XYZ file of C-alpha atoms in Angstrom:
609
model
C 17.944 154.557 62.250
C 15.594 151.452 62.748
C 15.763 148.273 61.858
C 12.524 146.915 59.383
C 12.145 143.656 58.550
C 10.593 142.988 54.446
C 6.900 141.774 54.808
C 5.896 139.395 52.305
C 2.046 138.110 51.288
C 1.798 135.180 49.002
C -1.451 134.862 47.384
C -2.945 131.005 46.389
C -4.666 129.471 43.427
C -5.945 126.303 43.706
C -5.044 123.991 40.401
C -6.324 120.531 40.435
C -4.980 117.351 39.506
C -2.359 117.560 36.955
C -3.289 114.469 34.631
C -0.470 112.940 34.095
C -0.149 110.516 37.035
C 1.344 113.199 39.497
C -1.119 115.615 41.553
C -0.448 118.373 43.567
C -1.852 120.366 45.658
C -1.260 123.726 47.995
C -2.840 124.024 51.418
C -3.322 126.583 53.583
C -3.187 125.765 56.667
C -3.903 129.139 58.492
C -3.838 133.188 57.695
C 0.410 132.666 57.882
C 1.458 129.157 57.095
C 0.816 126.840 53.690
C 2.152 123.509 52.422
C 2.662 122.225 49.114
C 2.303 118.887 48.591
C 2.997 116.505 45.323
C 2.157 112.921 45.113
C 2.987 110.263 42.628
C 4.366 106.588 42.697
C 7.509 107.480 44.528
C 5.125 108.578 47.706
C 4.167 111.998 48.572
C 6.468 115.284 49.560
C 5.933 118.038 51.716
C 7.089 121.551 52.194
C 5.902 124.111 55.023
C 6.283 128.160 54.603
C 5.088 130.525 57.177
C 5.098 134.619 56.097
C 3.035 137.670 57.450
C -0.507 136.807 55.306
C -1.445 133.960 53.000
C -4.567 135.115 51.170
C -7.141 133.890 48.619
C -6.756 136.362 46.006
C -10.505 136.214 44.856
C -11.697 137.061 48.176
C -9.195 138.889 50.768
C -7.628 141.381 48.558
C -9.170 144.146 51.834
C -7.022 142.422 53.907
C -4.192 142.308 52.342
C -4.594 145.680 52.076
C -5.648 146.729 55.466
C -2.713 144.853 57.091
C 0.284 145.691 54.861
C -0.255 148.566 52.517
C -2.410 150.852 54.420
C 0.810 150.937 56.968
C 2.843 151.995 53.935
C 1.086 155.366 53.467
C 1.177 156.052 57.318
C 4.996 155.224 57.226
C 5.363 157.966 53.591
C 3.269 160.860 55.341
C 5.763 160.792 58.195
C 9.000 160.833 55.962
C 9.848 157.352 55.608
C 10.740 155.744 52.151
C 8.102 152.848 50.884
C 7.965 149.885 48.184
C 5.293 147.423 47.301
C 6.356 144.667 45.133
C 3.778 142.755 43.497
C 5.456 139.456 41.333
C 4.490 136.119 41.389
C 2.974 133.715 38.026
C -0.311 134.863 38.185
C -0.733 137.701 35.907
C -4.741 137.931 36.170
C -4.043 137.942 39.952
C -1.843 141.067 39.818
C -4.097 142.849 37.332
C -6.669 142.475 39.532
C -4.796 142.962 42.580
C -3.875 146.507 41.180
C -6.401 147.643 38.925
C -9.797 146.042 40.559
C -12.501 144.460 38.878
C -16.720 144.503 39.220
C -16.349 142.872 42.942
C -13.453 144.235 44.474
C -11.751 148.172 43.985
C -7.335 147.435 43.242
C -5.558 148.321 45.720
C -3.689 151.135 43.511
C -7.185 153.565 43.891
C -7.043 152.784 47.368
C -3.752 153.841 48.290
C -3.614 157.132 46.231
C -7.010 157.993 47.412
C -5.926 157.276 51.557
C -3.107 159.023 50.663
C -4.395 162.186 49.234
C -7.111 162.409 51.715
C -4.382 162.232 54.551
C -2.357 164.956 52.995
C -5.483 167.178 52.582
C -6.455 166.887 56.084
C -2.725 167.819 57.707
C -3.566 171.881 57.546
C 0.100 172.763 59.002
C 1.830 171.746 56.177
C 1.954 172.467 52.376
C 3.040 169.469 50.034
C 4.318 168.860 46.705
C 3.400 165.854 45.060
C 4.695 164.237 41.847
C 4.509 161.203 40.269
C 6.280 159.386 37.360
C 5.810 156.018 35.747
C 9.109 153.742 34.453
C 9.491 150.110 32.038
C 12.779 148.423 33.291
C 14.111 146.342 30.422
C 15.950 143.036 30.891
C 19.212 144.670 29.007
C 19.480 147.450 31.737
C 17.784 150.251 29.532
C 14.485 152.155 30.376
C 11.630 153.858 28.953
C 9.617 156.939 30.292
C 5.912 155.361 29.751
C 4.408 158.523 30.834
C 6.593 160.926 28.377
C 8.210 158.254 25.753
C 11.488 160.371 24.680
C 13.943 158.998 23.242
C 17.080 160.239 25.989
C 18.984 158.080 28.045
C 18.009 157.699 31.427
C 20.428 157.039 34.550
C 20.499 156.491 37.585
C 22.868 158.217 39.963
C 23.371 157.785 43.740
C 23.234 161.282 45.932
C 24.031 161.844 49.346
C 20.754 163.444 50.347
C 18.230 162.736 48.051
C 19.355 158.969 47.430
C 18.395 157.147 44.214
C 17.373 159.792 41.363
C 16.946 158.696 38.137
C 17.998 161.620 35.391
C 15.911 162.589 32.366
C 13.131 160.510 34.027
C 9.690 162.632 33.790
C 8.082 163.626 36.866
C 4.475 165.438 36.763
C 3.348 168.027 39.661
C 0.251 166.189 41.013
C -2.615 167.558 43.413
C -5.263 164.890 43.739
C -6.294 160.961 43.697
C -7.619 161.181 40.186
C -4.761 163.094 38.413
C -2.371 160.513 40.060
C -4.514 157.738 39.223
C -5.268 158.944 35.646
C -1.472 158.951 34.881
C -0.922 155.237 36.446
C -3.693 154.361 33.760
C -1.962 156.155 31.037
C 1.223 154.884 32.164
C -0.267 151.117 31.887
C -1.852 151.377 28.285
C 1.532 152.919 27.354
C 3.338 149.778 28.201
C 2.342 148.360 25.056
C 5.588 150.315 23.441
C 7.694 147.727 24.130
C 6.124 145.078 21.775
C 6.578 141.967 22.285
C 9.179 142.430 24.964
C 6.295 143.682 27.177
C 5.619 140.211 29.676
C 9.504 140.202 30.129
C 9.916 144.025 31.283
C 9.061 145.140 34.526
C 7.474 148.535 35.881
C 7.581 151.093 38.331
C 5.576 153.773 39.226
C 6.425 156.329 41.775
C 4.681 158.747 44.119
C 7.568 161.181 45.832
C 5.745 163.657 48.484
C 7.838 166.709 49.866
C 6.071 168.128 52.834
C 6.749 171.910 54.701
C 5.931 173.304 57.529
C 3.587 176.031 56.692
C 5.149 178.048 60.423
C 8.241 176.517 60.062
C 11.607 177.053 58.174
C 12.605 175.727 54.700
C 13.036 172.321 55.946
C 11.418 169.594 54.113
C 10.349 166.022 54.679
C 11.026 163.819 51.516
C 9.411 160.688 50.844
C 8.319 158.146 48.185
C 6.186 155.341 47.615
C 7.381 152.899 44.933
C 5.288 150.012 43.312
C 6.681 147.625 41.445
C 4.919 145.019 39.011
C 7.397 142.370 37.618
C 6.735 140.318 34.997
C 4.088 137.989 34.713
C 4.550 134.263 33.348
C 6.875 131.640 35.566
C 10.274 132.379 34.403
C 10.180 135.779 33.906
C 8.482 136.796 37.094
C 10.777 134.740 39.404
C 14.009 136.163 37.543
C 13.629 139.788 38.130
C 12.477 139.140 42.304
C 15.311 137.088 42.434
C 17.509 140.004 40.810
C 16.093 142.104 43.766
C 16.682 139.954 46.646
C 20.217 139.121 45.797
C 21.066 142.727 44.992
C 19.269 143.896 48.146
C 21.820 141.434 50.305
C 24.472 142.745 48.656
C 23.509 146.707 48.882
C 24.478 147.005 45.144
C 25.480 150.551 43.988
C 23.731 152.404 41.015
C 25.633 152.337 37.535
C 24.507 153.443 34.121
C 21.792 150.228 34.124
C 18.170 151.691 35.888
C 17.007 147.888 36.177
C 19.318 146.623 38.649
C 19.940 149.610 40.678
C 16.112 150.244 41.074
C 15.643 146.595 41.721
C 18.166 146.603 44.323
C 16.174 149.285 45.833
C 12.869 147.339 45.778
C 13.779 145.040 48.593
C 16.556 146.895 49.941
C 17.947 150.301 51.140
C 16.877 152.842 53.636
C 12.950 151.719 52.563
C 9.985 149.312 54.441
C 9.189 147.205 52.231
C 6.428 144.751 51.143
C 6.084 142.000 48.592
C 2.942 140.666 47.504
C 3.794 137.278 45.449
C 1.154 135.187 43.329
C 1.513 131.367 43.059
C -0.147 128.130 41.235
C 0.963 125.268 41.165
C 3.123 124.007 38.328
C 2.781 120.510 36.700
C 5.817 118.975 37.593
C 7.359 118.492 41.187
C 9.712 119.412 42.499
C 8.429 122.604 40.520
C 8.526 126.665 40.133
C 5.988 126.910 42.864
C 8.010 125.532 45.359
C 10.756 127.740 43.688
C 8.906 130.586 43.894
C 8.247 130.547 47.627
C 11.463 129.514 48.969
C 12.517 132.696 46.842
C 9.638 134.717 48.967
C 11.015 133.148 52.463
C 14.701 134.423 51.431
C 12.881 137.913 50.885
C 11.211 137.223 54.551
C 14.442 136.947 56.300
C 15.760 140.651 54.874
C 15.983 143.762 56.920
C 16.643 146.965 56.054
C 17.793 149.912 57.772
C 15.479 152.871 57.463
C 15.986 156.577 58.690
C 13.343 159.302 58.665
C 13.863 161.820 55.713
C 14.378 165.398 55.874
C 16.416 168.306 54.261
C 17.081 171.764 54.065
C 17.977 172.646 50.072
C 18.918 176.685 51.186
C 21.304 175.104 53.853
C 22.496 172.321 51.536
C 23.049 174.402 48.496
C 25.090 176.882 50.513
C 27.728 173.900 51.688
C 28.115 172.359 48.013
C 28.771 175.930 46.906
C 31.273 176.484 49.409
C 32.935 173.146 48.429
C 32.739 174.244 45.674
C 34.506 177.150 45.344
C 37.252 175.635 48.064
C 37.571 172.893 45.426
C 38.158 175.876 42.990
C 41.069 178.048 44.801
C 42.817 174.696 45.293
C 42.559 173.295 41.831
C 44.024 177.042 40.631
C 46.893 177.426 43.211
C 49.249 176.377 40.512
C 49.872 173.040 42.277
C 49.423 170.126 40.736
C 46.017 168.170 40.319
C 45.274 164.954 40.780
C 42.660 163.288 38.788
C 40.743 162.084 41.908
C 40.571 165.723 42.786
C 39.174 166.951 39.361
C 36.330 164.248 39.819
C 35.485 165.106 42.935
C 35.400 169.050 41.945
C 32.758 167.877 39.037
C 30.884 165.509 41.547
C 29.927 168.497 43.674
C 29.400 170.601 40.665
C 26.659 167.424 39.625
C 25.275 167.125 43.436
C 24.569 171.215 43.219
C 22.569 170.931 40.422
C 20.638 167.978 41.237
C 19.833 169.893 43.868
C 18.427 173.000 42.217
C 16.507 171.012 40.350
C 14.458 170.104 43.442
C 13.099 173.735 43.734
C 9.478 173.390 43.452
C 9.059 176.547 41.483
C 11.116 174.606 38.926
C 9.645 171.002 39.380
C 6.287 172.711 38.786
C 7.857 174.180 35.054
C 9.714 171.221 34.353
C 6.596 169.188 34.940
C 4.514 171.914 32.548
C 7.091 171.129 29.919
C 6.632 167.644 30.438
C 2.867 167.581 29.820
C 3.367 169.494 26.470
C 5.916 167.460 24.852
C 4.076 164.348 26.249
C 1.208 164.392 23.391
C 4.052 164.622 20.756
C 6.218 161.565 21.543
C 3.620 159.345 22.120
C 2.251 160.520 18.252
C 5.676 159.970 17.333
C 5.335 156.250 18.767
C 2.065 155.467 17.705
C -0.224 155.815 20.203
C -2.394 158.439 19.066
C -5.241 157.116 20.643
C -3.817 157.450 24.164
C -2.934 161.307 22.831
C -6.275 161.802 21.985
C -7.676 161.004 25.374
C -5.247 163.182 26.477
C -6.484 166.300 24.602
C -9.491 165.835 25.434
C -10.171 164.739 29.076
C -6.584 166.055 31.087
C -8.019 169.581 30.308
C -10.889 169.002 32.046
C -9.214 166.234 35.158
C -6.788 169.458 35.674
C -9.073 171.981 35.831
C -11.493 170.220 38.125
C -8.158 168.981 40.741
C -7.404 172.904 40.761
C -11.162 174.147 41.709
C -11.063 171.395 44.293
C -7.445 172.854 45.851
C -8.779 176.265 45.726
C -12.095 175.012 47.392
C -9.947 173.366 49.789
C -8.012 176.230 50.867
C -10.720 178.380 51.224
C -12.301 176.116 53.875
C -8.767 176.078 55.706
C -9.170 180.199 55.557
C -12.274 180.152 56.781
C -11.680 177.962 59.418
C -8.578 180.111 60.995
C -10.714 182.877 60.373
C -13.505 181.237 62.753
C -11.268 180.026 65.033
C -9.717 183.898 65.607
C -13.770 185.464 66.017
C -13.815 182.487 68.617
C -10.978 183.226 70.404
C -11.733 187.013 70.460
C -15.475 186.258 71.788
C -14.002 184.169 74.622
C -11.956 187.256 75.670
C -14.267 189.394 75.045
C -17.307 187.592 76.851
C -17.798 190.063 79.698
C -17.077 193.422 77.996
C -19.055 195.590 75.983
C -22.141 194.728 74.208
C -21.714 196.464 70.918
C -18.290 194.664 70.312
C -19.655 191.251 71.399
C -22.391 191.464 68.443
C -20.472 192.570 65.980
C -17.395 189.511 66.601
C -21.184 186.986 66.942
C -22.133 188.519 63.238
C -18.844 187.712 62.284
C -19.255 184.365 63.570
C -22.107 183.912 62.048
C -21.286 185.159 58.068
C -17.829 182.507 58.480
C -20.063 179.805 59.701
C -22.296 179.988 56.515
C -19.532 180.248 53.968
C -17.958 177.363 55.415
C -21.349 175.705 54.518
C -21.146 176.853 51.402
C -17.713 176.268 50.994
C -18.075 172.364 52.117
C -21.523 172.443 49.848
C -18.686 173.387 46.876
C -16.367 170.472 48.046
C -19.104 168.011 47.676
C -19.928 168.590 44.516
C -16.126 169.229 43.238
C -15.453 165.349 44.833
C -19.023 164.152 43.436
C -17.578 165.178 39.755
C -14.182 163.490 40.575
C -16.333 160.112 41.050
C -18.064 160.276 38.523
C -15.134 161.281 36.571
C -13.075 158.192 38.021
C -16.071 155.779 36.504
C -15.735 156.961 33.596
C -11.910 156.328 33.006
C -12.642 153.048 34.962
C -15.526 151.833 32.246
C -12.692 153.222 29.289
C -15.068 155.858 28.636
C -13.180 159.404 28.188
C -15.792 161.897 27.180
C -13.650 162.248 23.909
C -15.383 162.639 20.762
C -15.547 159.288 18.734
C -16.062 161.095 15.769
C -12.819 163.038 15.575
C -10.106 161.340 13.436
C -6.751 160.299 13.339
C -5.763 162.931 10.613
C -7.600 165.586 12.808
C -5.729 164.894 15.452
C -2.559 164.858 13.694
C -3.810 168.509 12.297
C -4.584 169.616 15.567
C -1.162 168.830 16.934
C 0.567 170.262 14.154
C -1.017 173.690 14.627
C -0.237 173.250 18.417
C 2.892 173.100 17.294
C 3.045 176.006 15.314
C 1.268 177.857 17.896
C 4.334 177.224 19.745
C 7.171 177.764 17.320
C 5.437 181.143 16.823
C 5.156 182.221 20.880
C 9.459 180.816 20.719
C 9.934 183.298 18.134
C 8.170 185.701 19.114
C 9.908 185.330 22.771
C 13.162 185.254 20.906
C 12.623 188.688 18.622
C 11.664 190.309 22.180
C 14.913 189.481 23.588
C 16.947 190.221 20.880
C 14.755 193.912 21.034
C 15.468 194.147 24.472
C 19.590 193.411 23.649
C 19.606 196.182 21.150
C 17.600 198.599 23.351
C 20.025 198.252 25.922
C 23.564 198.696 23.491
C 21.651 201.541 22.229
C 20.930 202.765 25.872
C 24.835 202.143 26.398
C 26.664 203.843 23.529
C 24.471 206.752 24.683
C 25.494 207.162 28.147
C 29.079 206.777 26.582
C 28.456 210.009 24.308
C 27.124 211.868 27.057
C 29.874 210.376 29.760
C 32.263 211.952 26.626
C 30.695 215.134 26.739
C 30.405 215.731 30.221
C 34.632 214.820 29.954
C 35.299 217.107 27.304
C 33.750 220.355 29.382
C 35.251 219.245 32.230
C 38.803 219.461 30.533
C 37.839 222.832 29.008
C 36.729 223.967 32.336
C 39.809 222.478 34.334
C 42.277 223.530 31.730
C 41.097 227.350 32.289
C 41.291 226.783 35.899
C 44.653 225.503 36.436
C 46.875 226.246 33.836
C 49.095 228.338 36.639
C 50.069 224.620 38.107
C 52.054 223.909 34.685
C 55.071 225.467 35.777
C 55.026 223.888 39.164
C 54.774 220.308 37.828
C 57.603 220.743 35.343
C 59.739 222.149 37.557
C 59.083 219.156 40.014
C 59.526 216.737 37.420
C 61.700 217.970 35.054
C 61.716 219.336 31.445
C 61.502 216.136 29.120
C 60.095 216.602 25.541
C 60.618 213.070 24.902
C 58.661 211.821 28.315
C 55.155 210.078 27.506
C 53.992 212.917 30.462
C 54.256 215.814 28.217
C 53.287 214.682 25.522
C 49.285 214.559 27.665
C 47.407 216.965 29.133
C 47.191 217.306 32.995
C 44.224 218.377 34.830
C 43.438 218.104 38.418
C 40.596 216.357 39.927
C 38.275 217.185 42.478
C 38.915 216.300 45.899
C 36.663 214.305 48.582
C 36.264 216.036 51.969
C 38.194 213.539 53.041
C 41.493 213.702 51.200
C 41.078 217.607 51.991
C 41.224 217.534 55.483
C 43.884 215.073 55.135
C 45.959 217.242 53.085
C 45.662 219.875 55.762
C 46.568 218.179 57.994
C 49.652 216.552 57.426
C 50.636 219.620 56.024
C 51.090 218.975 52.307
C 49.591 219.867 49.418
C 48.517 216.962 47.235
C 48.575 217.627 43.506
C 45.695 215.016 41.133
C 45.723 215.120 38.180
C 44.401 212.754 35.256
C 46.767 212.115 32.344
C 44.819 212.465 28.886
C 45.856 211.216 25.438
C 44.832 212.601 22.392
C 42.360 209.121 22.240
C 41.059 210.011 25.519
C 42.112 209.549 29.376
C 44.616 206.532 29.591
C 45.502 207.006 33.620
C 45.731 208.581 36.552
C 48.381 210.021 38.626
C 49.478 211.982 42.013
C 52.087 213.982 43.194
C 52.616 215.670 46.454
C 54.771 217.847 47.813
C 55.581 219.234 50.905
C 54.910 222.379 52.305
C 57.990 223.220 52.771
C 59.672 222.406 49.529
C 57.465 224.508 48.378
């Protein structure tokens, strides 16, 4: 554990003299420090604030990021939990701050792209990356922007894991431009929430599980978290304030997302950095001054942040041995306590949180995702946004897949090459024959690399161009095709797959009756095989009738005679048992007119007899 303190940014406009008798004015009086400053007939007031950068928000957006996000991805590629908070009054600021504009690229490009890059050049490890995109509602509640259903999300605390928000959408992710399409997406899809949208927040999430490719099954877990509160005075002060109380207080997730992922912003086992906007108001003392006291209280917090990594094998095997402890002693017959009972369903929860982790199944969860996707957001209106999404997420996919496949190809290639290296170093001094045949081989890798890297070029050259497009709005989806053609397209997608569910569920009901059928016959022939053997067995031994009545006694009305008894065949083991304790063991299986009911023994010994 380390101690982190929250760095904060505050970003200045300039407004000029208010009009009405009063001006005001913010200074800054270096790259850390400002004053604001009022003046009217009662004299003029004063008010200093130093924090880690004051910027101009038209000019120094690069250094803003240089200084304080670009730390954030180094800190998330190594395991460590990450949030930037961007608030303030300004909501041009932010949009541009985020999204870019014709002189400067947002800072959201630049951190998926740095961090992307970065996990394509670490070789000795194999990632999963996912991403999901979240409107926090002032009454607690919270919509999915990125698959708009219509189930309840909440947010539940786990030991491991931390935070996780349930029923929340998360898509499998494998470059910049997929992540950075789906931030876009998420954005437009905002609009949902009507005219509630400047007083709801957002937060869109990048969560990065890394493996060693040579190591175990032990993963690092991370996340990068960006929050955009709302924009006008009242509302964007409100819901920072929300998070800096709540992150001084350490408040524990209920049923409400909003405050337990806004007491997460600030706080928790995460670094941390707000980026605030401010102008100043008409009226002193005013929300500017508000606004950055409320920044300086978020200055002075410090969190407590650990590295982050798990092993699900070794953690699934404890919870299912809790599990089943908590199991035997809830069915001992003693008596239960409620507090037990909850704790018995709390591992029960925790176990399958954790399964859910599995990338085999985050990869079909997130497949599922993408396919119901187009549907809700029909179902909500936005069939525009759908449309784009027929058309060009085809293509973004297909393009981020050639580009992995490129990419691992190159990393092939290059282990190959280093190997023919390695072996020509050892081999320098022996025989000449070998030595040109590991130089050809040298030589072939060495040009498909070229190739390969040629490939790469062009893959990233597409993504570019591909990433102007969405950036000038322009899809590549046909203009032409209309609303009622979409909605006829999605219906026979649809049917397309009500037909492959059917079809699925005919095949297993096939496959149920094959294997009944497949049953009752190994029960005829199990019934046949029985009835020869008593035929057989029945010839065989009917001179051990006498004995056996004789040793237990004529009884008409005993359930024993009123079966047939056969004898059984013998292991070598019970033989040589029998011999030599010097008895002789008599099995036999009692039979009922409906069939064999049970078996019994008798032995007697040797020298009764």
């Amino acid at each position: 554990m380390e101690e982190v303190p929250v760095q904060v940014a505050v970003g200045l406009q300039q407004v000029s003299d208010t009009g009405d008798g009063h001006s005001a004015f913010i200074e800054a009086k270096d790259s850390k420090s400002l004053s604001i400053a009022s003046r009217n007939s009662g004299g003029e007031k004063s008010h200093s604030f130093t924090f880690d950068v004051v910027f101009d928000p038209d000019s120094e957006q690069e250094r803003v990021y240089l200084e304080l996000v670009r730390p954030l991805i180094c800190k998330a590629r190594t395991g460590y939990n990450t949030s930037l908070v961007v608030s303030g009054t300004h909501t041009g600021s932010k949009a541009r701050l985020l999204l870019g504009d014709e002189l400067q690229t947002g800072i959201m490009h630049k951190l998926l792209k740095d961090l992307f890059e970065d996990l394509e050049l670490n070789e000795e490890q194999k990632t999963l990356a996912t991403v999901s995109h979240i409107q926090l509602h002032t009454d607690g509640s919270a919509l999915d922007l990125l698959n708009p259903h219509d189930r309840t999300m909440r947010c539940v605390q786990h030991p491991v894991l931390g935070l996780v928000v349930e029923e929340l959408s998360e898509f499998v992710v494998g470059s910049c431009e997929e992540a950075w399409s789906l931030y876009r997406q998420g954005r437009e899809a905002e609009r949902l929430a009507g005219d509630l949208a400047d007083r709801c927040s957002s937060l869109f999430t990048v969560t990065l599980e890394q493996r060693e490719v040579s190591a175990g099954v032990s993963v690092c877990r991370s996340s990068v978290r960006v929050y955009e509160l709302p924009g006008s005075a009242g509302n964007g002060v409100s819901p920072l304030k929300r998070a800096v109380d709540e992150a001084k207080i350490h408040t524990e997730p209920g049923l409400g997302c909003t405050d337990a992922l806004l007491s997460q912003a600030l706080g928790g086992n995460r670094c941390s950095v707000l980026i605030s906007f401010l102008h100043l108001p008409e009226s002193w003392p005013g929300e500017a001054a508000l606004a950055l006291s409320l920044a300086r209280s978020a200055a002075l917090l410090t969190n407590q942040v650990r590295q982050n990594r798990w092993d699900p094998p070794e953690l699934t095997q404890k919870l299912r041995l809790h599990i089943r402890q908590a199991r035997e002693q809830l069915g001992s017959g003693k008596d239960v306590s409620q507090q037990e009972a909850e704790h018995l369903a709390q591992l029960v929860h925790e176990l399958q949180v954790v399964k859910k982790q599995r990338w085999e199944k985050k990869r079909f969860q997130s497949q599922h995702c993408r396919a119901e996707r187009k549907q809700h957001l029909i179902a909500k209106g936005f069939l525009e946004l759908a449309l784009k999404l027929t058309c060009s997420e085809q293509q973004r996919v297909q393009l981020a897949e050639e580009l992995r496949q490129t990419q691992q190809q190159i990393r092939e290639v290059k282990e190959r090459l280093k190997n023919e290296v390695g072996a020509y170093l050892k081999a320098e001094h022996g025989d000449e024959s070998e030595l040109e045949v590991i130089i050809g081989n040298i030589q072939q890798l060495q040009t498909r690399l070229k190739q390969s890297e040629s490939n790469l070029k062009g893959l990233r050259h597409k993504q570019d161009q591909l990433h102007s497009a969405t950036r000038a709005g322009y899809e590549g989806s046909p203009s032409a095709e209309s609303e009622i053609d979409l909605l006829y397209a999605t219906g026979l997608e649809k049917r397309k797959c009500l037909e492959e569910e059917n079809m699925a569920l005919i095949e297993r009901e096939l496959s149920k009756m094959d294997e009944h059928r497949a049953e009752k016959v190994k029960l005829i022939q199990r019934d046949r095989e029985t009835e020869r053997d008593l035929c057989k067995y029945t010839q065989n031994t009917s001179c051990l009738f006498p004995l056996v009545k004789l040793l237990l006694g004529w009884n008409p009305d005993h359930s024993l005679w009123t079966m047939l008894t056969i004898p059984r065949y013998y292991s070598k083991r019970d033989r040589s048992l029998a011999a030599n304790s010097n008895t002789v063991i008599l099995a036999f299986d009692v039979v009922s007119y409906r069939g064999f009911q049970t078996s019994q023994s008798a032995s007697l010994d040797s020298k009764c007899l």
